[in-house]
Amino acid sequence: MKTSMHTIKIENTVLNGKILDEAGATLRQGGLVAFPTETVYGLGADALQPLAAEKIYLAKGRPSDNPLIVHIADFDALQDIVEEIPKEAYQLAEKFWPGPLTMIMRKSDRVPLATTGGLATVAVRMPKHPIALALIRAGGGYVAAPSANTSGRPSPTKAEHVWEDLNGKIDMILDGGAVGIGLESTIVDLSEEIPTILRPGSITKTMLETVIPHVDIDKGLQNVSARPKAPGMKYRHYAPKAKLVIVDGTSQAVIKKIQELSAGYEAEQVGIICTDETRAHYTYGIIKDIGSRKQEESIARNLYAILREFDASGVEVIFSEALDTPDMGQAIMNRLLKAAGYQVIQV
Ligand code: TXA
Ligand code: MG
């Protein structure tokens, strides 16, 4: 299959209209279109066509028990795909939609089991990105979209990442430049008694609790041996090719430990992920500065791209400072820990 890539400039509405019409028609005919959202690039298919959803699994090499998120562009679209809209969904949508929040509810018969990985619930999100919203409307209103990476690779934060993984396997890529957030949406499960976070993201527990009284965090996220409720969270996602080890402790001790560990390798075989605050202390190895600890948004935005750069550079091992910043730290460390297969050296 030939994959076409189209740059979309927000200001060029005429050109965009033509490309978006074509992309919408591709979705309605059961094809696959990758597109930017504010979190990461998504790989879209019509969520209501079982065969289209199956194509997503094939293109990504994704296990078919791993359900997809259905993206909508208007709140009114929600009622057709869920059994009932829980009151928390109205409250959360009012504050956080469009935006990086996915809500899980009991599904209606309109949503095929191929989309939900066989589950009776469906995950729904209204993204904030204008290209995503326009594409969803052009494509019929319901777009199933996982992150647009090959299963097991870091999620794509630029159209080039999508091209790297999926060229030849999908119909179209809409290139809207680098994404803003860089980590996938927060997932909150509203299908049971207490709203529960199944995947941390830039919308934190504290933020959700400004709207609804109490939110739990899935046990599977806190305890490595418990089974996470979101099927996707059990896989060793976001895995770089090199072995990744996190070093955690006081800044001084972490720097010293990473310097010591790196010395055991040839300089071009070892990668280091550090921050603006510590950069000057490293001189040996391939060093990548992920940003300042005072600007956690930039750490979130750079993480996946840095992991991909290390894949391309062919290092054998990567040592990363722990990146547990105040607000987004839970989401950032969740992705970093998974990429590291939970290998942490405490110093
Ligand atoms: O930010 C995002 O959410 C991005 C963009 C493209 O919107 N999408 C994304 O999709 O991250 P994906 O497929 O890579 O991750 C979806 C996660 C998986 O861990 C999946 O298991 C979980 O959501 N999930 C989906 N439906 C579910 C359901 N009904 N019950 C439990 N977990 C569900
Ligand atoms: Mg994903």
PDB file of N, CA, C and O and ligand atoms in Angstrom, residues 35-43 56 60 62 65-71 99-105 115-117 119-125 127 144-149 155 183-187 189 191 198-199 228-235 237-238 335 338, ligand 1:
ATOM      1  N   PHE A  35      -3.283  10.978  12.237  1.00  0.00           N
ATOM      2  CA  PHE A  35      -3.542  12.413  12.411  1.00  0.00           C
ATOM      3  C   PHE A  35      -3.009  12.899  13.753  1.00  0.00           C
ATOM      4  O   PHE A  35      -2.880  12.130  14.700  1.00  0.00           O
ATOM      5  N   PRO A  36      -2.720  14.219  13.831  1.00  0.00           N
ATOM      6  CA  PRO A  36      -2.216  14.744  15.100  1.00  0.00           C
ATOM      7  C   PRO A  36      -3.347  14.961  16.102  1.00  0.00           C
ATOM      8  O   PRO A  36      -4.471  15.299  15.715  1.00  0.00           O
ATOM      9  N   THR A  37      -3.062  14.732  17.373  1.00  0.00           N
ATOM     10  CA  THR A  37      -3.955  15.195  18.443  1.00  0.00           C
ATOM     11  C   THR A  37      -3.062  16.003  19.373  1.00  0.00           C
ATOM     12  O   THR A  37      -1.851  16.093  19.155  1.00  0.00           O
ATOM     13  N   GLU A  38      -3.609  16.584  20.412  1.00  0.00           N
ATOM     14  CA  GLU A  38      -2.781  17.366  21.324  1.00  0.00           C
ATOM     15  C   GLU A  38      -1.889  16.480  22.194  1.00  0.00           C
ATOM     16  O   GLU A  38      -0.926  16.958  22.786  1.00  0.00           O
ATOM     17  N   THR A  39      -2.182  15.157  22.265  1.00  0.00           N
ATOM     18  CA  THR A  39      -1.364  14.268  23.109  1.00  0.00           C
ATOM     19  C   THR A  39      -0.268  13.600  22.286  1.00  0.00           C
ATOM     20  O   THR A  39       0.913  13.861  22.493  1.00  0.00           O
ATOM     21  N   VAL A  40      -0.671  12.716  21.381  1.00  0.00           N
ATOM     22  CA  VAL A  40       0.262  12.027  20.484  1.00  0.00           C
ATOM     23  C   VAL A  40      -0.477  11.845  19.153  1.00  0.00           C
ATOM     24  O   VAL A  40      -1.680  12.096  19.080  1.00  0.00           O
ATOM     25  N   TYR A  41       0.227  11.415  18.108  1.00  0.00           N
ATOM     26  CA  TYR A  41      -0.458  11.118  16.837  1.00  0.00           C
ATOM     27  C   TYR A  41      -1.312   9.863  17.003  1.00  0.00           C
ATOM     28  O   TYR A  41      -0.914   8.906  17.681  1.00  0.00           O
ATOM     29  N   GLY A  42      -2.495   9.881  16.387  1.00  0.00           N
ATOM     30  CA  GLY A  42      -3.387   8.726  16.444  1.00  0.00           C
ATOM     31  C   GLY A  42      -3.486   8.057  15.086  1.00  0.00           C
ATOM     32  O   GLY A  42      -3.250   8.689  14.051  1.00  0.00           O
ATOM     33  N   LEU A  43      -3.825   6.760  15.079  1.00  0.00           N
ATOM     34  CA  LEU A  43      -4.066   6.032  13.832  1.00  0.00           C
ATOM     35  C   LEU A  43      -5.564   5.770  13.744  1.00  0.00           C
ATOM     36  O   LEU A  43      -6.102   4.920  14.452  1.00  0.00           O
ATOM     37  N   ILE A  56      -6.578  -1.672  11.939  1.00  0.00           N
ATOM     38  CA  ILE A  56      -5.681  -0.976  12.875  1.00  0.00           C
ATOM     39  C   ILE A  56      -4.778  -1.985  13.571  1.00  0.00           C
ATOM     40  O   ILE A  56      -3.561  -1.799  13.667  1.00  0.00           O
ATOM     41  N   LYS A  60      -0.616  -2.022  13.186  1.00  0.00           N
ATOM     42  CA  LYS A  60       0.224  -1.756  14.361  1.00  0.00           C
ATOM     43  C   LYS A  60       0.909  -3.002  14.907  1.00  0.00           C
ATOM     44  O   LYS A  60       1.801  -2.914  15.739  1.00  0.00           O
ATOM     45  N   ARG A  62      -0.794  -5.010  16.770  1.00  0.00           N
ATOM     46  CA  ARG A  62      -1.279  -4.883  18.143  1.00  0.00           C
ATOM     47  C   ARG A  62      -2.136  -6.078  18.521  1.00  0.00           C
ATOM     48  O   ARG A  62      -2.969  -6.528  17.739  1.00  0.00           O
ATOM     49  N   ASP A  65      -6.852  -8.059  21.806  1.00  0.00           N
ATOM     50  CA  ASP A  65      -7.621  -7.909  23.053  1.00  0.00           C
ATOM     51  C   ASP A  65      -7.386  -6.525  23.664  1.00  0.00           C
ATOM     52  O   ASP A  65      -7.854  -6.225  24.749  1.00  0.00           O
ATOM     53  N   ASN A  66      -6.639  -5.688  22.938  1.00  0.00           N
ATOM     54  CA  ASN A  66      -6.320  -4.356  23.481  1.00  0.00           C
ATOM     55  C   ASN A  66      -7.256  -3.320  22.862  1.00  0.00           C
ATOM     56  O   ASN A  66      -7.104  -2.960  21.706  1.00  0.00           O
ATOM     57  N   PRO A  67      -8.254  -2.828  23.619  1.00  0.00           N
ATOM     58  CA  PRO A  67      -9.309  -1.991  23.047  1.00  0.00           C
ATOM     59  C   PRO A  67      -8.834  -0.628  22.570  1.00  0.00           C
ATOM     60  O   PRO A  67      -7.810  -0.119  23.012  1.00  0.00           O
ATOM     61  N   LEU A  68      -9.624  -0.041  21.655  1.00  0.00           N
ATOM     62  CA  LEU A  68      -9.290   1.251  21.055  1.00  0.00           C
ATOM     63  C   LEU A  68     -10.111   2.370  21.693  1.00  0.00           C
ATOM     64  O   LEU A  68     -11.211   2.133  22.172  1.00  0.00           O
ATOM     65  N   ILE A  69      -9.587   3.579  21.661  1.00  0.00           N
ATOM     66  CA  ILE A  69     -10.340   4.741  22.139  1.00  0.00           C
ATOM     67  C   ILE A  69     -11.149   5.306  20.969  1.00  0.00           C
ATOM     68  O   ILE A  69     -10.614   5.490  19.871  1.00  0.00           O
ATOM     69  N   VAL A  70     -12.433   5.571  21.204  1.00  0.00           N
ATOM     70  CA  VAL A  70     -13.268   6.188  20.170  1.00  0.00           C
ATOM     71  C   VAL A  70     -13.216   7.708  20.358  1.00  0.00           C
ATOM     72  O   VAL A  70     -13.502   8.214  21.443  1.00  0.00           O
ATOM     73  N   HIS A  71     -12.842   8.409  19.287  1.00  0.00           N
ATOM     74  CA  HIS A  71     -12.720   9.864  19.339  1.00  0.00           C
ATOM     75  C   HIS A  71     -13.958  10.506  18.735  1.00  0.00           C
ATOM     76  O   HIS A  71     -14.383  10.117  17.636  1.00  0.00           O
ATOM     77  N   GLY A  99     -10.141  17.761  25.143  1.00  0.00           N
ATOM     78  CA  GLY A  99      -8.873  17.741  25.863  1.00  0.00           C
ATOM     79  C   GLY A  99      -8.378  16.334  26.126  1.00  0.00           C
ATOM     80  O   GLY A  99      -8.992  15.347  25.703  1.00  0.00           O
ATOM     81  N   PRO A 100      -7.246  16.229  26.860  1.00  0.00           N
ATOM     82  CA  PRO A 100      -6.545  14.942  27.004  1.00  0.00           C
ATOM     83  C   PRO A 100      -7.129  14.035  28.084  1.00  0.00           C
ATOM     84  O   PRO A 100      -6.399  13.556  28.953  1.00  0.00           O
ATOM     85  N   LEU A 101      -8.449  13.841  28.049  1.00  0.00           N
ATOM     86  CA  LEU A 101      -9.109  12.951  29.007  1.00  0.00           C
ATOM     87  C   LEU A 101      -9.963  11.930  28.268  1.00  0.00           C
ATOM     88  O   LEU A 101     -10.790  12.294  27.432  1.00  0.00           O
ATOM     89  N   THR A 102      -9.733  10.653  28.590  1.00  0.00           N
ATOM     90  CA  THR A 102     -10.526   9.558  28.026  1.00  0.00           C
ATOM     91  C   THR A 102     -11.398   8.991  29.128  1.00  0.00           C
ATOM     92  O   THR A 102     -10.910   8.757  30.238  1.00  0.00           O
ATOM     93  N   MET A 103     -12.688   8.788  28.830  1.00  0.00           N
ATOM     94  CA  MET A 103     -13.602   8.240  29.841  1.00  0.00           C
ATOM     95  C   MET A 103     -14.137   6.893  29.376  1.00  0.00           C
ATOM     96  O   MET A 103     -14.512   6.736  28.210  1.00  0.00           O
ATOM     97  N   ILE A 104     -14.179   5.946  30.304  1.00  0.00           N
ATOM     98  CA  ILE A 104     -14.693   4.613  29.979  1.00  0.00           C
ATOM     99  C   ILE A 104     -16.104   4.457  30.528  1.00  0.00           C
ATOM    100  O   ILE A 104     -16.363   4.755  31.696  1.00  0.00           O
ATOM    101  N   MET A 105     -16.994   4.030  29.636  1.00  0.00           N
ATOM    102  CA  MET A 105     -18.411   3.853  29.997  1.00  0.00           C
ATOM    103  C   MET A 105     -18.910   2.544  29.391  1.00  0.00           C
ATOM    104  O   MET A 105     -18.230   1.966  28.538  1.00  0.00           O
ATOM    105  N   THR A 115     -13.872  -3.105  18.083  1.00  0.00           N
ATOM    106  CA  THR A 115     -13.317  -1.822  18.537  1.00  0.00           C
ATOM    107  C   THR A 115     -12.947  -1.860  20.011  1.00  0.00           C
ATOM    108  O   THR A 115     -11.976  -1.240  20.435  1.00  0.00           O
ATOM    109  N   THR A 116     -13.732  -2.601  20.802  1.00  0.00           N
ATOM    110  CA  THR A 116     -13.506  -2.587  22.260  1.00  0.00           C
ATOM    111  C   THR A 116     -12.719  -3.805  22.735  1.00  0.00           C
ATOM    112  O   THR A 116     -12.705  -4.096  23.934  1.00  0.00           O
ATOM    113  N   GLY A 117     -12.100  -4.511  21.807  1.00  0.00           N
ATOM    114  CA  GLY A 117     -11.316  -5.684  22.201  1.00  0.00           C
ATOM    115  C   GLY A 117     -12.173  -6.719  22.935  1.00  0.00           C
ATOM    116  O   GLY A 117     -11.687  -7.397  23.823  1.00  0.00           O
ATOM    117  N   LEU A 119     -14.659  -6.111  24.948  1.00  0.00           N
ATOM    118  CA  LEU A 119     -15.201  -5.642  26.233  1.00  0.00           C
ATOM    119  C   LEU A 119     -16.602  -5.029  26.067  1.00  0.00           C
ATOM    120  O   LEU A 119     -16.972  -4.581  24.986  1.00  0.00           O
ATOM    121  N   ALA A 120     -17.346  -4.992  27.179  1.00  0.00           N
ATOM    122  CA  ALA A 120     -18.687  -4.394  27.193  1.00  0.00           C
ATOM    123  C   ALA A 120     -18.619  -2.890  27.444  1.00  0.00           C
ATOM    124  O   ALA A 120     -19.644  -2.210  27.492  1.00  0.00           O
ATOM    125  N   THR A 121     -17.414  -2.371  27.620  1.00  0.00           N
ATOM    126  CA  THR A 121     -17.241  -0.936  27.849  1.00  0.00           C
ATOM    127  C   THR A 121     -16.529  -0.308  26.652  1.00  0.00           C
ATOM    128  O   THR A 121     -15.889  -1.008  25.859  1.00  0.00           O
ATOM    129  N   VAL A 122     -16.660   1.020  26.547  1.00  0.00           N
ATOM    130  CA  VAL A 122     -15.963   1.727  25.468  1.00  0.00           C
ATOM    131  C   VAL A 122     -15.249   2.949  26.052  1.00  0.00           C
ATOM    132  O   VAL A 122     -15.771   3.616  26.947  1.00  0.00           O
ATOM    133  N   ALA A 123     -14.050   3.210  25.543  1.00  0.00           N
ATOM    134  CA  ALA A 123     -13.284   4.388  25.957  1.00  0.00           C
ATOM    135  C   ALA A 123     -13.575   5.504  24.959  1.00  0.00           C
ATOM    136  O   ALA A 123     -13.549   5.272  23.749  1.00  0.00           O
ATOM    137  N   VAL A 124     -13.885   6.715  25.446  1.00  0.00           N
ATOM    138  CA  VAL A 124     -14.243   7.823  24.550  1.00  0.00           C
ATOM    139  C   VAL A 124     -13.446   9.074  24.914  1.00  0.00           C
ATOM    140  O   VAL A 124     -13.254   9.372  26.095  1.00  0.00           O
ATOM    141  N   ARG A 125     -12.983   9.768  23.870  1.00  0.00           N
ATOM    142  CA  ARG A 125     -12.257  11.019  24.099  1.00  0.00           C
ATOM    143  C   ARG A 125     -12.647  12.043  23.048  1.00  0.00           C
ATOM    144  O   ARG A 125     -12.842  11.684  21.891  1.00  0.00           O
ATOM    145  N   PRO A 127     -10.788  15.015  21.454  1.00  0.00           N
ATOM    146  CA  PRO A 127      -9.480  15.686  21.446  1.00  0.00           C
ATOM    147  C   PRO A 127      -9.635  17.182  21.189  1.00  0.00           C
ATOM    148  O   PRO A 127     -10.679  17.635  20.733  1.00  0.00           O
ATOM    149  N   ALA A 144     -11.988   5.548  15.787  1.00  0.00           N
ATOM    150  CA  ALA A 144     -11.184   4.729  16.704  1.00  0.00           C
ATOM    151  C   ALA A 144      -9.729   5.053  16.438  1.00  0.00           C
ATOM    152  O   ALA A 144      -9.300   5.047  15.285  1.00  0.00           O
ATOM    153  N   ALA A 145      -8.968   5.390  17.479  1.00  0.00           N
ATOM    154  CA  ALA A 145      -7.568   5.739  17.232  1.00  0.00           C
ATOM    155  C   ALA A 145      -6.666   5.399  18.405  1.00  0.00           C
ATOM    156  O   ALA A 145      -6.731   6.042  19.450  1.00  0.00           O
ATOM    157  N   PRO A 146      -5.819   4.394  18.202  1.00  0.00           N
ATOM    158  CA  PRO A 146      -4.731   4.186  19.157  1.00  0.00           C
ATOM    159  C   PRO A 146      -3.596   5.119  18.773  1.00  0.00           C
ATOM    160  O   PRO A 146      -3.669   5.801  17.751  1.00  0.00           O
ATOM    161  N   SER A 147      -2.550   5.167  19.574  1.00  0.00           N
ATOM    162  CA  SER A 147      -1.366   5.910  19.172  1.00  0.00           C
ATOM    163  C   SER A 147      -0.835   5.293  17.870  1.00  0.00           C
ATOM    164  O   SER A 147      -0.898   4.074  17.688  1.00  0.00           O
ATOM    165  N   ALA A 148      -0.310   6.150  16.960  1.00  0.00           N
ATOM    166  CA  ALA A 148       0.038   5.700  15.609  1.00  0.00           C
ATOM    167  C   ALA A 148       1.468   5.164  15.514  1.00  0.00           C
ATOM    168  O   ALA A 148       2.237   5.557  14.640  1.00  0.00           O
ATOM    169  N   ASN A 149       1.821   4.273  16.429  1.00  0.00           N
ATOM    170  CA  ASN A 149       3.140   3.638  16.416  1.00  0.00           C
ATOM    171  C   ASN A 149       2.975   2.142  16.181  1.00  0.00           C
ATOM    172  O   ASN A 149       1.894   1.601  16.381  1.00  0.00           O
ATOM    173  N   SER A 155       5.199   6.077  21.544  1.00  0.00           N
ATOM    174  CA  SER A 155       4.148   6.760  20.788  1.00  0.00           C
ATOM    175  C   SER A 155       4.734   7.899  19.969  1.00  0.00           C
ATOM    176  O   SER A 155       5.715   8.518  20.374  1.00  0.00           O
ATOM    177  N   LEU A 183       2.431  13.031  25.833  1.00  0.00           N
ATOM    178  CA  LEU A 183       2.079  11.783  26.524  1.00  0.00           C
ATOM    179  C   LEU A 183       0.595  11.522  26.291  1.00  0.00           C
ATOM    180  O   LEU A 183      -0.191  12.465  26.185  1.00  0.00           O
ATOM    181  N   GLU A 184       0.210  10.244  26.261  1.00  0.00           N
ATOM    182  CA  GLU A 184      -1.182   9.901  25.979  1.00  0.00           C
ATOM    183  C   GLU A 184      -2.121  10.420  27.066  1.00  0.00           C
ATOM    184  O   GLU A 184      -1.710  10.663  28.209  1.00  0.00           O
ATOM    185  N   SER A 185      -3.413  10.489  26.703  1.00  0.00           N
ATOM    186  CA  SER A 185      -4.442  11.043  27.592  1.00  0.00           C
ATOM    187  C   SER A 185      -4.562  10.276  28.905  1.00  0.00           C
ATOM    188  O   SER A 185      -4.238   9.089  28.986  1.00  0.00           O
ATOM    189  N   THR A 186      -5.059  10.971  29.909  1.00  0.00           N
ATOM    190  CA  THR A 186      -5.451  10.338  31.170  1.00  0.00           C
ATOM    191  C   THR A 186      -6.684   9.487  30.885  1.00  0.00           C
ATOM    192  O   THR A 186      -7.601   9.944  30.201  1.00  0.00           O
ATOM    193  N   ILE A 187      -6.707   8.247  31.393  1.00  0.00           N
ATOM    194  CA  ILE A 187      -7.916   7.416  31.222  1.00  0.00           C
ATOM    195  C   ILE A 187      -8.587   7.254  32.569  1.00  0.00           C
ATOM    196  O   ILE A 187      -7.963   6.807  33.538  1.00  0.00           O
ATOM    197  N   ASP A 189     -11.972   5.471  34.411  1.00  0.00           N
ATOM    198  CA  ASP A 189     -13.022   4.470  34.235  1.00  0.00           C
ATOM    199  C   ASP A 189     -14.260   4.898  35.017  1.00  0.00           C
ATOM    200  O   ASP A 189     -14.211   5.018  36.243  1.00  0.00           O
ATOM    201  N   SER A 191     -17.171   3.186  34.581  1.00  0.00           N
ATOM    202  CA  SER A 191     -18.119   2.077  34.442  1.00  0.00           C
ATOM    203  C   SER A 191     -18.374   1.377  35.771  1.00  0.00           C
ATOM    204  O   SER A 191     -19.198   0.486  35.861  1.00  0.00           O
ATOM    205  N   LEU A 198      -7.055   4.700  35.098  1.00  0.00           N
ATOM    206  CA  LEU A 198      -6.399   3.486  34.597  1.00  0.00           C
ATOM    207  C   LEU A 198      -5.066   3.810  33.929  1.00  0.00           C
ATOM    208  O   LEU A 198      -4.227   2.939  33.758  1.00  0.00           O
ATOM    209  N   ARG A 199      -4.910   5.086  33.501  1.00  0.00           N
ATOM    210  CA  ARG A 199      -3.633   5.509  32.911  1.00  0.00           C
ATOM    211  C   ARG A 199      -3.427   6.968  33.272  1.00  0.00           C
ATOM    212  O   ARG A 199      -4.270   7.803  32.961  1.00  0.00           O
ATOM    213  N   PRO A 228      -3.200  -4.597  35.599  1.00  0.00           N
ATOM    214  CA  PRO A 228      -3.885  -3.331  35.327  1.00  0.00           C
ATOM    215  C   PRO A 228      -5.206  -3.560  34.609  1.00  0.00           C
ATOM    216  O   PRO A 228      -5.337  -4.508  33.839  1.00  0.00           O
ATOM    217  N   LYS A 229      -6.194  -2.678  34.850  1.00  0.00           N
ATOM    218  CA  LYS A 229      -7.498  -2.870  34.225  1.00  0.00           C
ATOM    219  C   LYS A 229      -7.503  -2.481  32.745  1.00  0.00           C
ATOM    220  O   LYS A 229      -8.219  -3.054  31.954  1.00  0.00           O
ATOM    221  N   ALA A 230      -6.725  -1.463  32.360  1.00  0.00           N
ATOM    222  CA  ALA A 230      -6.633  -1.139  30.928  1.00  0.00           C
ATOM    223  C   ALA A 230      -5.718  -2.176  30.290  1.00  0.00           C
ATOM    224  O   ALA A 230      -4.538  -2.239  30.610  1.00  0.00           O
ATOM    225  N   PRO A 231      -6.265  -3.005  29.386  1.00  0.00           N
ATOM    226  CA  PRO A 231      -5.452  -4.093  28.842  1.00  0.00           C
ATOM    227  C   PRO A 231      -4.102  -3.623  28.309  1.00  0.00           C
ATOM    228  O   PRO A 231      -3.098  -4.314  28.461  1.00  0.00           O
ATOM    229  N   GLY A 232      -4.093  -2.418  27.703  1.00  0.00           N
ATOM    230  CA  GLY A 232      -2.849  -1.933  27.104  1.00  0.00           C
ATOM    231  C   GLY A 232      -1.749  -1.676  28.113  1.00  0.00           C
ATOM    232  O   GLY A 232      -0.574  -1.662  27.771  1.00  0.00           O
ATOM    233  N   MET A 233      -2.109  -1.453  29.370  1.00  0.00           N
ATOM    234  CA  MET A 233      -1.113  -1.094  30.361  1.00  0.00           C
ATOM    235  C   MET A 233      -0.300  -2.303  30.833  1.00  0.00           C
ATOM    236  O   MET A 233       0.670  -2.157  31.556  1.00  0.00           O
ATOM    237  N   LYS A 234      -0.733  -3.511  30.442  1.00  0.00           N
ATOM    238  CA  LYS A 234       0.022  -4.682  30.895  1.00  0.00           C
ATOM    239  C   LYS A 234       1.197  -5.000  29.969  1.00  0.00           C
ATOM    240  O   LYS A 234       2.106  -5.724  30.331  1.00  0.00           O
ATOM    241  N   TYR A 235       1.162  -4.459  28.763  1.00  0.00           N
ATOM    242  CA  TYR A 235       2.252  -4.749  27.846  1.00  0.00           C
ATOM    243  C   TYR A 235       3.460  -3.897  28.162  1.00  0.00           C
ATOM    244  O   TYR A 235       3.335  -2.813  28.693  1.00  0.00           O
ATOM    245  N   HIS A 237       5.032  -1.574  26.935  1.00  0.00           N
ATOM    246  CA  HIS A 237       4.910  -0.524  25.927  1.00  0.00           C
ATOM    247  C   HIS A 237       6.159   0.332  25.873  1.00  0.00           C
ATOM    248  O   HIS A 237       7.007   0.242  26.734  1.00  0.00           O
ATOM    249  N   TYR A 238       6.200   1.238  24.937  1.00  0.00           N
ATOM    250  CA  TYR A 238       7.181   2.315  24.914  1.00  0.00           C
ATOM    251  C   TYR A 238       8.600   1.780  25.098  1.00  0.00           C
ATOM    252  O   TYR A 238       9.425   2.398  25.744  1.00  0.00           O
ATOM    253  N   ARG A 335       5.435   6.133  32.181  1.00  0.00           N
ATOM    254  CA  ARG A 335       5.932   5.760  30.837  1.00  0.00           C
ATOM    255  C   ARG A 335       7.406   5.342  30.913  1.00  0.00           C
ATOM    256  O   ARG A 335       7.828   4.398  30.261  1.00  0.00           O
ATOM    257  N   LYS A 338       7.800   1.873  32.454  1.00  0.00           N
ATOM    258  CA  LYS A 338       7.413   0.821  31.512  1.00  0.00           C
ATOM    259  C   LYS A 338       8.492   0.623  30.458  1.00  0.00           C
ATOM    260  O   LYS A 338       8.823  -0.499  30.097  1.00  0.00           O
TER     261      LYS A 338
HETATM  262  O1  TXA B   1      -3.932  10.344  24.015  1.00  0.00           O
HETATM  263  C1  TXA B   1      -4.460   9.285  23.653  1.00  0.00           C
HETATM  264  O2  TXA B   1      -5.291   8.675  24.348  1.00  0.00           O
HETATM  265  C2  TXA B   1      -4.059   8.719  22.286  1.00  0.00           C
HETATM  266  C3  TXA B   1      -4.567   9.677  21.199  1.00  0.00           C
HETATM  267  C4  TXA B   1      -4.347   9.161  19.802  1.00  0.00           C
HETATM  268  O3  TXA B   1      -5.904   9.997  21.430  1.00  0.00           O
HETATM  269  N1  TXA B   1      -4.559   7.386  22.096  1.00  0.00           N
HETATM  270  C5  TXA B   1      -4.029   6.324  22.768  1.00  0.00           C
HETATM  271  O4  TXA B   1      -4.595   5.100  22.426  1.00  0.00           O
HETATM  272  O5  TXA B   1      -3.152   6.408  23.595  1.00  0.00           O
HETATM  273  P1  TXA B   1      -3.902   3.703  22.744  1.00  0.00           P
HETATM  274  O6  TXA B   1      -4.716   2.713  21.986  1.00  0.00           O
HETATM  275  O7  TXA B   1      -2.462   3.750  22.418  1.00  0.00           O
HETATM  276  O8  TXA B   1      -4.165   3.487  24.253  1.00  0.00           O
HETATM  277  C6  TXA B   1      -5.462   3.209  24.709  1.00  0.00           C
HETATM  278  C7  TXA B   1      -5.429   2.609  26.078  1.00  0.00           C
HETATM  279  C8  TXA B   1      -4.923   1.187  26.113  1.00  0.00           C
HETATM  280  O9  TXA B   1      -4.111   0.996  27.251  1.00  0.00           O
HETATM  281  C9  TXA B   1      -6.227   0.386  26.227  1.00  0.00           C
HETATM  282  O10 TXA B   1      -6.031  -0.859  26.827  1.00  0.00           O
HETATM  283  C10 TXA B   1      -7.081   1.307  27.070  1.00  0.00           C
HETATM  284  O11 TXA B   1      -6.782   2.576  26.557  1.00  0.00           O
HETATM  285  N2  TXA B   1      -8.528   1.084  26.866  1.00  0.00           N
HETATM  286  C11 TXA B   1      -9.263   1.366  25.766  1.00  0.00           C
HETATM  287  N3  TXA B   1     -10.548   0.986  25.923  1.00  0.00           N
HETATM  288  C12 TXA B   1     -10.655   0.461  27.170  1.00  0.00           C
HETATM  289  C13 TXA B   1     -11.719  -0.111  27.933  1.00  0.00           C
HETATM  290  N4  TXA B   1     -12.939  -0.231  27.431  1.00  0.00           N
HETATM  291  N5  TXA B   1     -11.431  -0.560  29.186  1.00  0.00           N
HETATM  292  C14 TXA B   1     -10.176  -0.441  29.699  1.00  0.00           C
HETATM  293  N6  TXA B   1      -9.128   0.101  29.022  1.00  0.00           N
HETATM  294  C15 TXA B   1      -9.353   0.535  27.781  1.00  0.00           C
END
